[in-house]
Amino acid sequence: MTSAREEVLGRIRTALGENRPEVRVPRDYRTADDRPAEQLLDVLLDRLEDYKASVLRCGPDQVGATVAAALDTGLGAGWDPGAVVVAPGVPAGWRPDGASEDDGRPAVELAAFAATLTGIAVAIAETGTLVLDGGPLSGRRAISLLPDCLVCVVEAGQVVGGVPEALHRLDPNAPLTMVSGPSATSDIELQRVEGVHGPRTLVVVLVA
Amino acid sequence: MTTAPERTEPTPLAPGAPKSGTTFLGLPTAPRGVGHLRGDRSFPDAARGALRDGQLRANLGHATSTIRAKRAAVVGEVPDWEQLRQAGKALKTATMARLDEHLVELERQVTARGGTVHWARDANEANAIVTRLVQATGTDEVVKVKSMATQEIGLNEALEDAGITAHETDLAELIVQLGDDAPSHILVPAIHKNRAEIREIFLRTMPQFQGPDADRDLPAEPRRLAMAARTHLRERFLRARVAISGANFAIAETGTLAVVESEGNGRMCLTLPQTLITVMGIEKLLPTWQDLEVFLQLLPRSSTGERMNPYTSMWTGVTPGDGPQEFHLVLLDNGRTAVLADEVGREALHCIRCSACLNVCPVYERTGGHSYGSVYPGPIGAVLSPQLTGVEDNASLPYASSLCGACYDACPVAIDIPSILVHLRGEHVEAQERTTPEAVAFKALSKAMSSPRLWHLAQRAAGLSRFLARGKPTMPSMLPPPVSGWTRSRDLPTPPRETFTQAWAREHGAQS
Ligand code: SF4
């Protein structure tokens, strides 16, 4: 008996026959965005805010204080640093005192944290997208998913113009999550509601 | 590698099916008796009820016009949209031309990264594979990410027969599942329900609202309804051991799978359970990682009208310490190779399920998704379903269109749906064994519909016969030949006052 694999592959060969078309793929779409870096940051900020993320800009030496302000925005003043989980590769200077580093506990237990702090791998200005790649700075996928407030630190050098440049920088075999605004649904009368299962609040700290 | 089988002896189609033409080379279509590709009524019969449902038409009209406007705005801001569209079309054509090689490469990559690849000839085989995989984990419930492929094969029913409960987690799918209803749109399956109807379903079915002490305060506001769904599903996500998903894309070169979503329910399913089972049609493939740059631009703008959807997840096999530690990929044929065998019709396999063609279709806007009788409604459904099942099983669908061309203009991969419709109409006629009067009439209709001028003439003739019918529910058999040959043997629904094309032009401004 032929296996399903052999049969399906055989069917495809039968369906295509002998003369398979040679197809030339035109790639005359934009693959690079040559706008100046400063302008890309403005576009990113505009797109993020359009999708109801909050954005705080700061200089490289103010990241820690700005992260604290971001957590004020997301959790309200007086938040408990112990309820903030941090990706393992996040620099010490960004972390609130007393925050918990992800210790690899079972993923579902991360639901107990109120907020998460991570870095990112790449940001796409044109679409307002942050890409997390599962590395030490982004953390494993569950930490940016379960706590209800997500704070991401974006550094200027990580910002590219469009989707092609971003994919070029990423490792296709890494567990990738592209985040564009907080989770949302438009399933009820096409009216957009921010925040369903993923974090309902997204605060971006833009370091430039 | 096996050699291609002999092409002379076609294997028989489903029992009782009329012989197909030579086009299919004897390749089997999706089997009967399983899944959701066939309606129990013809399109005109099903549509007649929908057209009388004022609430349904209001819900649909509101939803499709909203999404049309959003799509137009975000497509308009992309200067190279047409170049992306042509690249998308060419990429899909190139993929199909080497589909066998790309599938073998995908299998190699996924396997090398710790995943297991399964092949399913049809719906029954895919259902059996998934059921067996779930049973092997010892659990009796799974969480599901919205997936057209698993709806197509009727996976939830198959799991239920095996005593396994499948929880749909996409908000719209949840509404449909709790309401014991059927999806009516590819992207927004509950598009036919308004907020008041959704509130009623939630109050009636969600455990959190039952019992004497339950707080039944649930205003019919989208935000509050979404929060009720969040509460309902949270517990299920956290305890789930097995998830089942579809896939929007698979990259042959790297073994990467991608799921595009909005709510985060996809991420929950793809991240938290120990075991992930992904069911994917064999046509979802892209050859290289770079190709994704085209489709990740085309899909979100065309489907939800966003620059980018809130979440896209990508994974390859298994990542130690992050996400499911067991991954199964089920590659599904279920009639796709029969579609591939048709040189005109195979373009329907390029579809990336964005649903833009539904939202611009004047027929869909008035009849809704259920009239199509298949999980694939609207223009793409009218060309895909009859090819997956064999045109004899969905014979009325190729006629469920006014051939206005709006679907082609909206399609991000430029699928020429009108031409495939006309092609299938001809196919249907050829499939008739004898030259019945019906066959001749269909052939004439097909010819008329393939020419805008003849089609408008024929529609005007139909307008005349409406007058002759004097408001009776069906037309008497007094159409001019050749259509009279068809109406002699059956009642034709009375044509509406306006044709779809006329109404569309009136409501949306004249089109070419
Ligand atoms: S046929 Fe084109 S427009 Fe319709 S759902 Fe498929 S990709 Fe979208």
XYZ file of C-alpha atoms in Angstrom, chain A:
208
model
C 0.000 0.000 0.000
C 1.321 3.437 -0.839
C 1.668 5.803 2.066
C -0.410 8.983 2.193
C 2.809 10.881 1.645
C 3.687 9.065 -1.563
C 0.108 9.276 -2.759
C -0.256 13.021 -2.192
C 3.108 13.713 -3.810
C 2.132 11.442 -6.687
C -1.139 13.291 -7.136
C 0.710 16.604 -7.287
C 3.012 15.254 -9.996
C 0.029 13.936 -11.915
C -1.789 17.250 -11.569
C 1.165 19.289 -12.756
C 2.110 16.994 -15.610
C 5.317 17.272 -17.551
C 5.422 20.891 -18.530
C 5.655 22.949 -15.383
C 5.629 26.686 -15.948
C 8.836 28.596 -15.263
C 7.761 31.630 -13.270
C 9.727 34.811 -12.862
C 8.871 36.649 -9.644
C 9.008 40.420 -10.049
C 10.495 41.977 -6.926
C 10.155 45.594 -7.878
C 8.375 46.480 -4.660
C 10.213 48.520 -2.019
C 12.741 46.479 -0.068
C 14.452 49.389 1.675
C 13.301 52.611 3.258
C 15.868 55.388 2.947
C 14.109 57.956 5.099
C 16.392 59.401 7.781
C 16.449 57.570 11.101
C 14.849 60.458 12.970
C 11.881 60.409 10.594
C 11.463 56.644 11.002
C 11.240 57.127 14.761
C 8.441 59.639 14.245
C 6.583 57.236 11.962
C 6.974 54.421 14.488
C 5.661 56.611 17.280
C 2.700 57.716 15.199
C 1.780 54.136 14.226
C 2.149 52.827 17.775
C -0.122 55.510 19.139
C -2.590 54.946 16.331
C -3.010 51.390 17.598
C -3.462 52.564 21.198
C -0.029 51.802 22.559
C 1.464 54.465 24.859
C 4.918 55.719 23.920
C 7.478 57.429 26.173
C 10.667 58.791 24.591
C 13.888 59.184 26.497
C 17.676 59.407 26.177
C 19.956 56.374 26.715
C 20.768 57.442 30.285
C 17.127 57.757 31.388
C 15.808 54.305 30.510
C 15.399 53.126 34.108
C 13.382 56.165 35.149
C 11.302 56.040 31.981
C 10.524 52.344 32.491
C 9.266 53.270 35.963
C 7.098 55.977 34.404
C 5.852 53.446 31.847
C 4.805 51.122 34.654
C 3.016 54.056 36.301
C 1.118 54.462 33.035
C 0.261 50.786 32.782
C -0.365 49.829 36.397
C -1.080 53.128 38.132
C 1.258 54.722 40.672
C 2.242 52.603 43.661
C 2.770 49.357 41.759
C 4.599 46.489 43.411
C 8.023 45.826 41.784
C 7.716 42.161 42.789
C 4.734 41.898 40.425
C 6.924 42.881 37.459
C 8.692 40.053 35.595
C 11.754 40.873 33.516
C 13.292 39.023 30.565
C 16.679 37.583 31.604
C 18.729 39.669 29.163
C 17.280 43.058 30.157
C 20.173 45.290 31.357
C 20.292 46.032 35.066
C 19.936 49.756 34.408
C 16.487 49.300 32.855
C 15.048 47.184 35.657
C 12.960 48.526 38.536
C 14.480 47.660 41.918
C 12.930 44.467 43.229
C 11.595 43.227 39.890
C 11.663 39.432 39.341
C 13.776 37.947 36.599
C 12.069 35.149 34.650
C 13.315 31.991 36.363
C 11.932 29.517 33.849
C 8.992 28.507 36.021
C 6.078 26.742 34.273
C 4.642 29.182 31.747
C 1.145 29.345 33.198
C 2.531 30.614 36.522
C 3.602 33.803 34.763
C -0.085 34.762 34.771
C 0.415 35.807 38.401
C 2.562 38.816 37.390
C 0.930 42.180 36.742
C 3.452 43.445 34.199
C 6.396 42.403 32.034
C 9.505 44.282 30.956
C 11.384 43.184 27.839
C 13.561 44.512 25.061
C 12.882 43.640 21.451
C 14.737 42.348 18.371
C 13.493 44.691 15.623
C 10.848 47.414 15.261
C 9.065 48.200 11.985
C 8.220 51.880 11.671
C 5.761 51.654 8.770
C 3.463 49.218 10.538
C 4.139 50.083 14.192
C 5.359 46.549 14.852
C 7.705 45.260 17.566
C 9.302 41.883 16.946
C 10.318 39.687 19.880
C 12.601 36.785 19.018
C 12.746 34.606 22.109
C 16.332 35.663 22.848
C 17.493 36.857 26.294
C 16.373 40.454 25.674
C 12.886 39.514 24.418
C 12.401 36.592 26.790
C 10.412 33.439 26.095
C 7.032 33.885 24.432
C 4.881 33.361 27.520
C 6.279 36.313 29.477
C 5.126 38.864 26.935
C 1.735 37.167 26.766
C 0.275 36.418 30.173
C 0.777 39.520 32.357
C -1.780 42.160 31.484
C 0.680 45.037 30.975
C 3.674 44.820 28.631
C 6.493 47.380 28.661
C 8.948 47.109 25.764
C 12.166 49.092 25.442
C 13.037 49.947 21.830
C 16.478 51.307 20.937
C 16.891 53.575 17.916
C 19.247 51.173 16.140
C 16.553 48.492 16.150
C 14.108 50.535 14.094
C 13.780 49.750 10.373
C 11.396 51.206 7.814
C 9.399 48.316 6.391
C 8.640 44.620 6.644
C 11.358 43.394 4.202
C 14.181 44.993 6.195
C 12.833 43.536 9.423
C 12.592 39.968 8.121
C 16.109 40.280 6.783
C 17.396 40.929 10.312
C 15.528 38.049 11.944
C 16.380 34.385 12.428
C 13.561 32.387 10.758
C 14.039 29.513 13.179
C 13.658 31.597 16.328
C 10.242 31.670 17.995
C 9.110 35.060 16.679
C 6.231 37.201 17.859
C 5.284 40.327 15.969
C 3.339 42.714 18.172
C 1.430 45.637 16.701
C -0.414 47.393 19.477
C -2.226 45.692 22.331
C -4.328 42.627 21.587
C -7.595 43.556 19.933
C -10.733 42.187 18.384
C -13.114 43.501 15.777
C -15.379 40.487 15.897
C -18.408 42.314 17.244
C -19.882 44.531 14.564
C -16.374 45.284 13.286
C -15.881 47.650 16.206
C -12.297 47.491 17.459
C -11.889 46.655 21.139
C -8.348 46.766 22.517
C -7.293 44.038 24.876
C -8.704 40.539 24.713
C -6.382 37.680 25.686
C -2.964 39.205 25.307
C -1.780 42.177 27.383
C -4.451 44.853 27.419
C -1.881 47.594 27.908
C 1.243 48.099 25.788
C 3.710 50.819 26.784
C 6.763 51.435 24.599
C 9.900 53.158 25.860
C 11.644 54.595 22.813
C 15.313 55.234 23.483
C 16.858 57.752 21.090
